[in-house]
Amino acid sequence: MTDLPSGSKPVENSLPAGLKPLELAHHLQSQIQRGHAYARSRKHRFRWKSVAVRLTTLVLSAVSTIILGLQNLDPWTGTAFSLVAVVTVVSALEPFFAWRSLWVLMEDASYRFHRLEDDLSYYVASTPVDQVDPERVRAMFVEYQEIWDSLSSRWLKFRDAG
């Protein structure tokens, strides 16, 4: 099993035995599609969290600045300073959770899964059924595992940095 981010599904470490080369290719293709679906769902989640934090920071900063401009009212000045403190806290959330970095990581994984799926689909479509090379399919499976390995190790790096 590859080390996967929390909440993800385990990935098979080997291809099933006894399948014909074309069946093997279709099996790998379904695994690639599952990997891509995982990366896509996580990418959307991280993107929206990152955007929400950035927009919250922007709005709070703007409101704080406007309130500080109203210097004649002491309650407003206190509120403004409170909002500046909240902006500081909200700004600290993004690096802690690394949502933007994880969003970009999932973009990269999606690209790599798409590319592998396209390569496999083209190979299967352009090769006669009786000439599908199981070693070439296995090489693509190795690449599939490398995508997961890279995703997992980079995921851990971003989470440890937070």
CSV table of N, CA and C in Angstrom, one decimal, residues 31-143:
chain,number,residue,atom,x,y,z
A,31,GLN,N,-8.4,2.0,-12.4
A,31,GLN,CA,-7.7,2.5,-11.2
A,31,GLN,C,-7.2,4.0,-11.4
A,32,ILE,N,-6.8,4.3,-12.6
A,32,ILE,CA,-6.4,5.6,-13.0
A,32,ILE,C,-7.6,6.6,-12.8
A,33,GLN,N,-8.8,6.2,-13.3
A,33,GLN,CA,-10.0,7.0,-13.2
A,33,GLN,C,-10.3,7.2,-11.7
A,34,ARG,N,-10.2,6.2,-10.8
A,34,ARG,CA,-10.4,6.4,-9.4
A,34,ARG,C,-9.4,7.4,-8.8
A,35,GLY,N,-8.2,7.3,-9.2
A,35,GLY,CA,-7.2,8.2,-8.7
A,35,GLY,C,-7.5,9.6,-9.1
A,36,HIS,N,-7.9,9.8,-10.4
A,36,HIS,CA,-8.2,11.1,-10.9
A,36,HIS,C,-9.4,11.7,-10.1
A,37,ALA,N,-10.4,10.8,-9.9
A,37,ALA,CA,-11.6,11.3,-9.2
A,37,ALA,C,-11.2,11.8,-7.8
A,38,TYR,N,-10.4,11.0,-7.1
A,38,TYR,CA,-9.9,11.4,-5.8
A,38,TYR,C,-9.2,12.8,-5.8
A,39,ALA,N,-8.3,12.9,-6.7
A,39,ALA,CA,-7.5,14.2,-6.8
A,39,ALA,C,-8.4,15.4,-7.2
A,40,ARG,N,-9.4,15.1,-8.1
A,40,ARG,CA,-10.3,16.2,-8.5
A,40,ARG,C,-11.2,16.6,-7.3
A,41,SER,N,-11.7,15.7,-6.5
A,41,SER,CA,-12.6,16.1,-5.4
A,41,SER,C,-11.8,16.8,-4.4
A,42,ARG,N,-10.6,16.4,-4.1
A,42,ARG,CA,-9.8,17.1,-3.1
A,42,ARG,C,-9.3,18.5,-3.6
A,43,LYS,N,-9.0,18.5,-4.9
A,43,LYS,CA,-8.6,19.8,-5.5
A,43,LYS,C,-9.7,20.9,-5.3
A,44,HIS,N,-10.9,20.5,-5.6
A,44,HIS,CA,-12.0,21.4,-5.5
A,44,HIS,C,-12.2,21.9,-4.0
A,45,ARG,N,-12.1,21.0,-3.1
A,45,ARG,CA,-12.2,21.3,-1.7
A,45,ARG,C,-11.1,22.3,-1.2
A,46,PHE,N,-9.9,22.0,-1.6
A,46,PHE,CA,-8.8,22.9,-1.2
A,46,PHE,C,-8.9,24.2,-1.8
A,47,ARG,N,-9.3,24.3,-3.1
A,47,ARG,CA,-9.4,25.5,-3.8
A,47,ARG,C,-10.4,26.4,-3.1
A,48,TRP,N,-11.6,25.9,-2.8
A,48,TRP,CA,-12.6,26.7,-2.1
A,48,TRP,C,-12.2,27.2,-0.7
A,49,LYS,N,-11.5,26.3,0.0
A,49,LYS,CA,-11.1,26.8,1.3
A,49,LYS,C,-10.0,27.9,1.2
A,50,SER,N,-9.1,27.7,0.2
A,50,SER,CA,-8.1,28.7,0.0
A,50,SER,C,-8.8,30.1,-0.4
A,51,VAL,N,-9.7,30.0,-1.3
A,51,VAL,CA,-10.4,31.2,-1.7
A,51,VAL,C,-11.2,31.9,-0.6
A,52,ALA,N,-11.8,31.0,0.2
A,52,ALA,CA,-12.6,31.6,1.3
A,52,ALA,C,-11.7,32.3,2.3
A,53,VAL,N,-10.6,31.7,2.6
A,53,VAL,CA,-9.6,32.4,3.6
A,53,VAL,C,-9.1,33.7,3.0
A,54,ARG,N,-8.8,33.7,1.7
A,54,ARG,CA,-8.2,34.9,1.1
A,54,ARG,C,-9.3,36.0,1.0
A,55,LEU,N,-10.5,35.7,0.7
A,55,LEU,CA,-11.6,36.7,0.6
A,55,LEU,C,-11.9,37.2,2.0
A,56,THR,N,-12.0,36.3,3.0
A,56,THR,CA,-12.2,36.7,4.4
A,56,THR,C,-11.2,37.7,4.9
A,57,THR,N,-9.9,37.4,4.6
A,57,THR,CA,-8.8,38.3,4.9
A,57,THR,C,-9.0,39.7,4.2
A,58,LEU,N,-9.3,39.6,3.0
A,58,LEU,CA,-9.5,40.9,2.2
A,58,LEU,C,-10.6,41.7,2.8
A,59,VAL,N,-11.8,41.1,3.1
A,59,VAL,CA,-12.9,41.9,3.6
A,59,VAL,C,-12.6,42.4,5.0
A,60,LEU,N,-12.0,41.6,5.8
A,60,LEU,CA,-11.7,42.1,7.2
A,60,LEU,C,-10.6,43.2,7.1
A,61,SER,N,-9.7,43.1,6.3
A,61,SER,CA,-8.7,44.2,6.1
A,61,SER,C,-9.3,45.5,5.7
A,62,ALA,N,-10.2,45.3,4.7
A,62,ALA,CA,-10.8,46.5,4.1
A,62,ALA,C,-11.7,47.2,5.2
A,63,VAL,N,-12.5,46.4,5.9
A,63,VAL,CA,-13.4,47.0,6.9
A,63,VAL,C,-12.5,47.6,8.0
A,64,SER,N,-11.4,46.9,8.4
A,64,SER,CA,-10.6,47.5,9.5
A,64,SER,C,-10.0,48.9,9.0
A,65,THR,N,-9.6,48.9,7.8
A,65,THR,CA,-9.0,50.2,7.3
A,65,THR,C,-10.1,51.3,7.3
A,66,ILE,N,-11.3,51.0,6.9
A,66,ILE,CA,-12.3,52.0,6.8
A,66,ILE,C,-12.7,52.4,8.2
A,67,ILE,N,-12.8,51.5,9.1
A,67,ILE,CA,-13.1,51.9,10.5
A,67,ILE,C,-12.0,52.7,11.1
A,68,LEU,N,-10.7,52.4,10.9
A,68,LEU,CA,-9.6,53.2,11.4
A,68,LEU,C,-9.7,54.6,10.8
A,69,GLY,N,-10.3,54.8,9.7
A,69,GLY,CA,-10.4,56.1,9.1
A,69,GLY,C,-11.4,56.9,9.8
A,70,LEU,N,-12.3,56.3,10.6
A,70,LEU,CA,-13.3,57.0,11.4
A,70,LEU,C,-12.7,57.3,12.8
A,71,GLN,N,-11.7,58.1,12.9
A,71,GLN,CA,-10.9,58.2,14.2
A,71,GLN,C,-11.6,58.9,15.3
A,72,ASN,N,-12.7,59.6,15.0
A,72,ASN,CA,-13.3,60.4,16.0
A,72,ASN,C,-14.2,59.5,17.0
A,73,LEU,N,-14.5,58.3,16.6
A,73,LEU,CA,-15.3,57.4,17.5
A,73,LEU,C,-14.5,56.3,18.1
A,74,ASP,N,-14.4,56.4,19.4
A,74,ASP,CA,-13.6,55.4,20.2
A,74,ASP,C,-14.1,54.0,20.0
A,75,PRO,N,-15.4,53.7,20.1
A,75,PRO,CA,-15.8,52.4,19.9
A,75,PRO,C,-15.5,51.8,18.5
A,76,TRP,N,-15.5,52.6,17.5
A,76,TRP,CA,-15.1,52.1,16.2
A,76,TRP,C,-13.6,51.8,16.1
A,77,THR,N,-12.8,52.6,16.7
A,77,THR,CA,-11.4,52.4,16.7
A,77,THR,C,-11.1,51.0,17.4
A,78,GLY,N,-11.8,50.8,18.5
A,78,GLY,CA,-11.6,49.5,19.2
A,78,GLY,C,-12.1,48.3,18.3
A,79,THR,N,-13.2,48.5,17.6
A,79,THR,CA,-13.7,47.5,16.7
A,79,THR,C,-12.6,47.2,15.6
A,80,ALA,N,-12.1,48.3,15.1
A,80,ALA,CA,-11.1,48.2,14.0
A,80,ALA,C,-9.9,47.4,14.5
A,81,PHE,N,-9.4,47.7,15.6
A,81,PHE,CA,-8.2,47.0,16.1
A,81,PHE,C,-8.6,45.5,16.4
A,82,SER,N,-9.8,45.3,16.8
A,82,SER,CA,-10.3,43.9,16.9
A,82,SER,C,-10.3,43.1,15.6
A,83,LEU,N,-10.7,43.8,14.6
A,83,LEU,CA,-10.8,43.2,13.2
A,83,LEU,C,-9.4,43.0,12.7
A,84,VAL,N,-8.4,43.9,13.0
A,84,VAL,CA,-7.0,43.7,12.6
A,84,VAL,C,-6.5,42.4,13.3
A,85,ALA,N,-6.9,42.2,14.5
A,85,ALA,CA,-6.5,41.0,15.2
A,85,ALA,C,-7.1,39.7,14.5
A,86,VAL,N,-8.3,39.8,14.1
A,86,VAL,CA,-9.0,38.7,13.5
A,86,VAL,C,-8.3,38.4,12.1
A,87,VAL,N,-8.0,39.5,11.4
A,87,VAL,CA,-7.3,39.3,10.1
A,87,VAL,C,-6.0,38.5,10.3
A,88,THR,N,-5.3,38.9,11.4
A,88,THR,CA,-4.0,38.2,11.7
A,88,THR,C,-4.3,36.7,11.9
A,89,VAL,N,-5.3,36.4,12.6
A,89,VAL,CA,-5.6,35.0,12.9
A,89,VAL,C,-6.0,34.3,11.6
A,90,VAL,N,-6.9,34.9,10.8
A,90,VAL,CA,-7.4,34.3,9.6
A,90,VAL,C,-6.2,34.1,8.6
A,91,SER,N,-5.3,35.1,8.6
A,91,SER,CA,-4.1,35.0,7.7
A,91,SER,C,-3.2,33.8,8.1
A,92,ALA,N,-3.2,33.5,9.3
A,92,ALA,CA,-2.4,32.4,9.8
A,92,ALA,C,-3.0,31.0,9.5
A,93,LEU,N,-4.3,30.9,9.1
A,93,LEU,CA,-4.9,29.7,8.8
A,93,LEU,C,-4.4,29.1,7.5
A,94,GLU,N,-4.2,29.9,6.5
A,94,GLU,CA,-3.8,29.4,5.2
A,94,GLU,C,-2.5,28.6,5.3
A,95,PRO,N,-1.4,29.2,5.8
A,95,PRO,CA,-0.2,28.5,5.9
A,95,PRO,C,-0.3,27.2,6.8
A,96,PHE,N,-1.1,27.3,7.8
A,96,PHE,CA,-1.2,26.2,8.7
A,96,PHE,C,-1.9,25.0,8.0
A,97,PHE,N,-3.0,25.2,7.3
A,97,PHE,CA,-3.7,24.2,6.7
A,97,PHE,C,-3.1,23.9,5.3
A,98,ALA,N,-2.4,24.8,4.7
A,98,ALA,CA,-1.8,24.7,3.4
A,98,ALA,C,-2.8,24.3,2.3
A,99,TRP,N,-4.0,24.9,2.3
A,99,TRP,CA,-5.0,24.6,1.4
A,99,TRP,C,-4.6,25.0,0.0
A,100,ARG,N,-4.0,26.1,-0.2
A,100,ARG,CA,-3.6,26.5,-1.6
A,100,ARG,C,-2.5,25.6,-2.1
A,101,SER,N,-1.5,25.2,-1.3
A,101,SER,CA,-0.5,24.3,-1.7
A,101,SER,C,-1.1,22.9,-2.1
A,102,LEU,N,-2.1,22.5,-1.2
A,102,LEU,CA,-2.7,21.2,-1.5
A,102,LEU,C,-3.6,21.2,-2.7
A,103,TRP,N,-4.2,22.4,-3.0
A,103,TRP,CA,-5.0,22.6,-4.2
A,103,TRP,C,-4.1,22.4,-5.4
A,104,VAL,N,-3.0,23.1,-5.4
A,104,VAL,CA,-2.0,23.0,-6.5
A,104,VAL,C,-1.5,21.6,-6.7
A,105,LEU,N,-1.2,20.9,-5.5
A,105,LEU,CA,-0.8,19.5,-5.6
A,105,LEU,C,-1.8,18.6,-6.3
A,106,MET,N,-3.1,18.8,-6.0
A,106,MET,CA,-4.1,18.1,-6.6
A,106,MET,C,-4.3,18.4,-8.1
A,107,GLU,N,-4.0,19.7,-8.5
A,107,GLU,CA,-4.0,20.0,-9.9
A,107,GLU,C,-3.0,19.2,-10.6
A,108,ASP,N,-1.8,19.1,-10.0
A,108,ASP,CA,-0.7,18.4,-10.6
A,108,ASP,C,-1.0,16.9,-10.7
A,109,ALA,N,-1.6,16.3,-9.7
A,109,ALA,CA,-2.0,14.9,-9.7
A,109,ALA,C,-3.1,14.7,-10.8
A,110,SER,N,-4.0,15.6,-10.9
A,110,SER,CA,-5.1,15.5,-11.9
A,110,SER,C,-4.5,15.5,-13.3
A,111,TYR,N,-3.5,16.4,-13.5
A,111,TYR,CA,-2.8,16.4,-14.8
A,111,TYR,C,-2.1,15.1,-15.1
A,112,ARG,N,-1.4,14.6,-14.1
A,112,ARG,CA,-0.6,13.4,-14.4
A,112,ARG,C,-1.6,12.2,-14.6
A,113,PHE,N,-2.7,12.1,-13.8
A,113,PHE,CA,-3.6,11.0,-14.0
A,113,PHE,C,-4.3,11.1,-15.4
A,114,HIS,N,-4.6,12.3,-15.8
A,114,HIS,CA,-5.2,12.5,-17.2
A,114,HIS,C,-4.2,12.1,-18.3
A,115,ARG,N,-3.0,12.5,-18.1
A,115,ARG,CA,-1.9,12.2,-19.1
A,115,ARG,C,-1.8,10.6,-19.2
A,116,LEU,N,-1.7,10.0,-18.1
A,116,LEU,CA,-1.5,8.5,-18.1
A,116,LEU,C,-2.7,7.8,-18.7
A,117,GLU,N,-3.9,8.3,-18.3
A,117,GLU,CA,-5.1,7.8,-18.9
A,117,GLU,C,-5.2,8.0,-20.4
A,118,ASP,N,-4.8,9.1,-20.9
A,118,ASP,CA,-4.8,9.4,-22.3
A,118,ASP,C,-3.8,8.4,-23.0
A,119,ASP,N,-2.6,8.3,-22.4
A,119,ASP,CA,-1.6,7.4,-23.0
A,119,ASP,C,-2.1,6.0,-23.1
A,120,LEU,N,-2.7,5.5,-22.0
A,120,LEU,CA,-3.3,4.1,-21.9
A,120,LEU,C,-4.4,4.0,-22.9
A,121,SER,N,-5.3,4.9,-23.0
A,121,SER,CA,-6.5,4.8,-23.9
A,121,SER,C,-6.0,4.8,-25.3
A,122,TYR,N,-5.0,5.7,-25.6
A,122,TYR,CA,-4.5,5.7,-27.0
A,122,TYR,C,-3.8,4.4,-27.3
A,123,TYR,N,-3.0,3.8,-26.4
A,123,TYR,CA,-2.3,2.6,-26.7
A,123,TYR,C,-3.3,1.5,-26.9
A,124,VAL,N,-4.4,1.4,-26.1
A,124,VAL,CA,-5.4,0.3,-26.2
A,124,VAL,C,-6.1,0.5,-27.5
A,125,ALA,N,-6.5,1.7,-27.9
A,125,ALA,CA,-7.3,2.0,-29.1
A,125,ALA,C,-6.4,1.8,-30.4
A,126,SER,N,-5.1,2.0,-30.3
A,126,SER,CA,-4.3,1.9,-31.5
A,126,SER,C,-3.6,0.6,-31.6
A,127,THR,N,-3.8,-0.4,-30.7
A,127,THR,CA,-3.1,-1.7,-30.8
A,127,THR,C,-4.2,-2.8,-30.9
A,128,PRO,N,-4.0,-3.7,-31.9
A,128,PRO,CA,-4.9,-4.8,-32.0
A,128,PRO,C,-4.9,-5.6,-30.7
A,129,VAL,N,-6.1,-6.1,-30.3
A,129,VAL,CA,-6.3,-6.8,-29.1
A,129,VAL,C,-5.3,-7.8,-28.8
A,130,ASP,N,-5.0,-8.6,-29.8
A,130,ASP,CA,-4.0,-9.7,-29.6
A,130,ASP,C,-2.6,-9.3,-29.5
A,131,GLN,N,-2.3,-8.0,-29.7
A,131,GLN,CA,-1.0,-7.5,-29.7
A,131,GLN,C,-0.7,-6.5,-28.5
A,132,VAL,N,-1.7,-6.4,-27.6
A,132,VAL,CA,-1.5,-5.6,-26.4
A,132,VAL,C,-0.4,-6.2,-25.5
A,133,ASP,N,0.6,-5.5,-25.3
A,133,ASP,CA,1.8,-6.0,-24.5
A,133,ASP,C,1.6,-5.8,-23.0
A,134,PRO,N,1.5,-6.9,-22.3
A,134,PRO,CA,1.2,-6.8,-20.8
A,134,PRO,C,2.4,-6.0,-20.1
A,135,GLU,N,3.6,-6.1,-20.6
A,135,GLU,CA,4.7,-5.4,-20.0
A,135,GLU,C,4.6,-3.9,-20.1
A,136,ARG,N,4.0,-3.5,-21.3
A,136,ARG,CA,3.8,-2.0,-21.5
A,136,ARG,C,2.7,-1.6,-20.5
A,137,VAL,N,1.7,-2.4,-20.3
A,137,VAL,CA,0.6,-2.0,-19.4
A,137,VAL,C,1.2,-2.0,-18.0
A,138,ARG,N,2.0,-3.0,-17.6
A,138,ARG,CA,2.6,-3.0,-16.3
A,138,ARG,C,3.5,-1.7,-16.1
A,139,ALA,N,4.2,-1.3,-17.1
A,139,ALA,CA,5.0,-0.1,-17.0
A,139,ALA,C,4.1,1.1,-16.7
A,140,MET,N,2.9,1.1,-17.3
A,140,MET,CA,2.0,2.2,-17.1
A,140,MET,C,1.5,2.1,-15.6
A,141,PHE,N,1.3,0.9,-15.2
A,141,PHE,CA,0.9,0.7,-13.8
A,141,PHE,C,1.9,1.2,-12.8
A,142,VAL,N,3.2,1.0,-13.1
A,142,VAL,CA,4.3,1.5,-12.3
A,142,VAL,C,4.2,3.0,-12.3
A,143,GLU,N,4.0,3.6,-13.4
A,143,GLU,CA,3.8,5.1,-13.5
A,143,GLU,C,2.7,5.5,-12.6
